[in-house]
Amino acid sequence: EFEGSVMLVSHDRSLLREVCDEFWLVTSGGVLPFDGDLDDYQKWLLEVSRANARGLPAPPVPGMRDVLAPAEPKVESRPSAVPQPTPKAVARETAAAATQPGAFRRDDRKQSGQQRNQAANRTRPLRAEVQQIDGRMEKLGAERTALEAQLSSGKLSGPDIAETGRRLNHIGAEVAMLEERWRELTTEIEAIQSEVG
């Protein structure tokens, strides 16, 4: 019996549902454990999309609160060898820095503000399309749930079952297409935002 691990990278959700017992998220240049299943992942992606569209920070990855929590600060029992600055010394240094010529800092702030505005203008239509996709996917999810409930009720006739099955297949194909477009848009938005820094 094999006691190691096998890593599977796939976009085939049915395959992943059948063979995977643990999911990992590859994002932002790192790999994180994902505490949930593919449905949780889809919900998280929609939350990320909504947050991006509203200019809010992305929600945390499910199950990552404990992993990413800041460590408890260590308290030393003996005094530090390096003297700590007094509040007055810190205030003097801050005041001195504030009185230095700041023309360069103002120009930098102005330039970075202009870059942020340009990035916002470039991402605005992309964010609008992401919102449209989110709305469409919610409607398709509700329709899928209703159709699955009809199928499981056992009250449909043969032709109705076939038509419901066809509609479910169509919904699945449309959702897959929308998810792919959503990924393209969010990748493009992230690339534009990373240019600004």
Coordinates of C-alpha atoms in Angstrom, one line a residue:
E1 CA 0.0 0.0 0.0
F2 CA 1.3 3.4 -1.0
E3 CA 1.8 5.7 2.0
G4 CA 3.0 8.8 0.1
S5 CA 1.1 11.7 -1.5
V6 CA 0.0 12.2 -5.1
M7 CA -0.5 15.8 -6.3
L8 CA -3.1 16.2 -9.0
V9 CA -3.6 19.4 -10.9
S10 CA -6.8 19.4 -12.9
H11 CA -9.7 21.5 -14.0
D12 CA -12.0 18.4 -14.1
R13 CA -14.2 19.0 -11.1
S14 CA -15.8 15.6 -11.2
L15 CA -12.4 13.9 -11.2
L16 CA -11.2 16.1 -8.3
R17 CA -14.4 15.4 -6.3
E18 CA -13.8 11.6 -6.7
V19 CA -10.1 11.3 -6.0
C20 CA -9.1 14.2 -3.7
D21 CA -9.4 14.3 0.0
E22 CA -7.4 17.4 0.5
F23 CA -7.1 20.7 -1.5
W24 CA -4.3 23.2 -1.7
L25 CA -4.6 26.7 -3.1
V26 CA -1.9 28.1 -5.4
T27 CA -2.2 31.9 -5.2
S28 CA -0.1 35.0 -4.9
G29 CA 3.2 33.1 -5.4
G30 CA 2.5 30.6 -2.7
V31 CA 0.7 27.4 -1.8
L32 CA -1.8 27.3 1.1
P33 CA -3.9 24.5 2.5
F34 CA -7.6 25.0 1.5
D35 CA -10.0 24.0 4.2
G36 CA -13.1 23.0 2.2
D37 CA -14.3 21.3 -1.0
L38 CA -14.8 22.5 -4.5
D39 CA -18.1 24.2 -3.7
D40 CA -16.4 26.1 -0.9
Y41 CA -13.7 27.1 -3.3
Q42 CA -16.3 28.4 -5.8
K43 CA -17.9 30.4 -3.1
W44 CA -14.6 31.8 -2.0
L45 CA -13.7 32.7 -5.6
L46 CA -17.0 34.6 -5.9
E47 CA -16.3 36.4 -2.6
V48 CA -12.8 37.4 -3.9
S49 CA -14.4 38.6 -7.1
R50 CA -16.9 40.7 -5.3
A51 CA -14.3 42.2 -3.0
N52 CA -12.0 43.0 -6.0
A53 CA -14.9 44.6 -7.8
R54 CA -15.6 46.8 -4.8
G55 CA -12.0 47.6 -4.3
L56 CA -12.0 45.8 -0.9
P57 CA -9.3 43.4 0.4
A58 CA -9.8 39.8 -0.6
P59 CA -11.4 37.5 2.0
P60 CA -9.1 35.1 3.9
V61 CA -8.6 31.6 2.5
P62 CA -10.9 29.2 4.4
G63 CA -9.0 27.6 7.3
M64 CA -6.1 30.0 7.1
R65 CA -7.0 32.2 10.1
D66 CA -4.9 30.0 12.5
V67 CA -2.0 29.5 10.0
L68 CA -1.7 33.2 9.2
A69 CA -2.4 34.5 12.8
P70 CA 0.4 36.6 14.1
A71 CA 2.7 34.9 16.6
E72 CA 2.4 35.9 20.2
P73 CA 5.0 38.6 21.0
K74 CA 7.7 37.3 23.3
V75 CA 8.3 39.2 26.5
E76 CA 11.8 39.3 27.7
S77 CA 12.3 39.2 31.5
R78 CA 15.6 41.0 31.4
P79 CA 16.1 44.6 30.2
S80 CA 17.2 45.0 26.7
A81 CA 20.8 46.0 26.1
V82 CA 19.7 48.5 23.4
P83 CA 18.2 51.7 24.9
Q84 CA 14.6 52.4 23.7
P85 CA 14.0 55.9 22.5
T86 CA 11.8 58.0 24.7
P87 CA 8.5 59.4 23.4
K88 CA 10.0 62.9 23.3
A89 CA 12.9 61.7 21.2
V90 CA 10.5 60.0 18.8
A91 CA 8.4 63.2 18.6
R92 CA 11.5 65.3 17.9
E93 CA 12.7 63.0 15.1
T94 CA 9.2 63.0 13.6
A95 CA 9.0 66.8 13.7
A96 CA 12.4 67.1 12.1
A97 CA 11.5 64.8 9.3
A98 CA 8.2 66.7 8.7
T99 CA 10.1 70.0 8.3
Q100 CA 12.5 68.7 5.7
P101 CA 11.8 69.7 2.1
G102 CA 9.0 67.5 0.9
A103 CA 8.7 68.5 -2.8
F104 CA 9.9 65.1 -3.9
R105 CA 7.5 63.3 -1.6
R106 CA 4.6 65.4 -2.9
D107 CA 5.5 64.7 -6.5
D108 CA 5.8 61.0 -5.7
R109 CA 2.4 61.0 -4.1
K110 CA 0.9 62.9 -7.0
Q111 CA 2.4 60.5 -9.5
S112 CA 1.4 57.4 -7.6
G113 CA -2.1 58.9 -7.2
Q114 CA -2.3 59.4 -11.0
Q115 CA -1.1 55.9 -11.6
R116 CA -3.8 54.5 -9.2
N117 CA -6.4 56.6 -11.1
Q118 CA -5.2 55.3 -14.4
A119 CA -5.3 51.7 -13.1
A120 CA -8.8 52.2 -11.7
N121 CA -10.0 53.6 -15.1
R122 CA -8.4 50.6 -16.9
T123 CA -9.9 48.0 -14.5
R124 CA -13.4 49.6 -14.3
P125 CA -14.9 47.9 -17.3
L126 CA -13.2 44.6 -16.3
R127 CA -14.7 44.9 -12.8
A128 CA -18.1 45.6 -14.3
E129 CA -17.9 42.5 -16.4
V130 CA -16.8 40.5 -13.3
Q131 CA -20.0 41.8 -11.5
Q132 CA -22.1 40.7 -14.5
I133 CA -20.6 37.3 -14.4
D134 CA -21.2 37.0 -10.6
G135 CA -24.8 37.9 -11.1
R136 CA -25.3 35.4 -14.0
M137 CA -23.6 32.6 -12.0
E138 CA -25.9 33.2 -9.0
K139 CA -28.9 33.0 -11.3
L140 CA -27.6 29.8 -12.9
G141 CA -26.8 28.3 -9.5
A142 CA -30.4 29.0 -8.4
E143 CA -31.8 27.5 -11.6
R144 CA -29.6 24.4 -11.3
T145 CA -30.8 23.9 -7.7
A146 CA -34.4 24.2 -8.8
L147 CA -33.9 21.8 -11.7
E148 CA -32.1 19.3 -9.5
A149 CA -35.0 19.5 -7.0
Q150 CA -37.5 18.8 -9.9
L151 CA -35.5 15.8 -11.0
S152 CA -35.3 14.4 -7.5
S153 CA -39.0 14.8 -6.8
G154 CA -39.8 12.0 -9.3
K155 CA -42.8 13.9 -10.6
L156 CA -41.4 14.6 -14.1
S157 CA -42.4 12.6 -17.2
G158 CA -39.8 11.0 -19.5
P159 CA -39.7 14.0 -22.0
D160 CA -39.5 16.5 -19.1
I161 CA -36.7 14.5 -17.5
A162 CA -34.8 14.6 -20.8
E163 CA -35.4 18.4 -21.2
T164 CA -34.3 19.0 -17.6
G165 CA -31.1 17.0 -18.2
R166 CA -30.4 19.0 -21.3
R167 CA -30.9 22.3 -19.5
L168 CA -28.6 21.1 -16.6
N169 CA -25.9 20.2 -19.2
H170 CA -26.3 23.6 -20.8
I171 CA -26.1 25.3 -17.4
G172 CA -22.9 23.3 -16.6
A173 CA -21.3 24.4 -19.9
E174 CA -22.2 28.0 -19.4
V175 CA -20.9 28.0 -15.8
A176 CA -17.6 26.5 -17.0
M177 CA -17.4 29.2 -19.7
L178 CA -18.2 32.0 -17.2
E179 CA -15.7 30.7 -14.7
E180 CA -12.9 30.7 -17.3
R181 CA -13.8 34.3 -18.3
W182 CA -13.9 35.3 -14.7
R183 CA -10.4 33.9 -14.2
E184 CA -9.1 35.8 -17.2
L185 CA -10.6 39.0 -16.0
T186 CA -9.4 38.7 -12.4
T187 CA -5.9 37.8 -13.7
E188 CA -5.9 40.9 -15.9
I189 CA -7.2 43.1 -13.0
E190 CA -4.4 41.8 -10.7
A191 CA -1.8 42.4 -13.4
I192 CA -2.9 46.0 -13.8
Q193 CA -3.0 46.5 -10.1
S194 CA 0.5 45.0 -9.7
E195 CA 1.9 47.5 -12.2
V196 CA 0.9 50.3 -9.8
G197 CA 2.3 48.5 -6.8

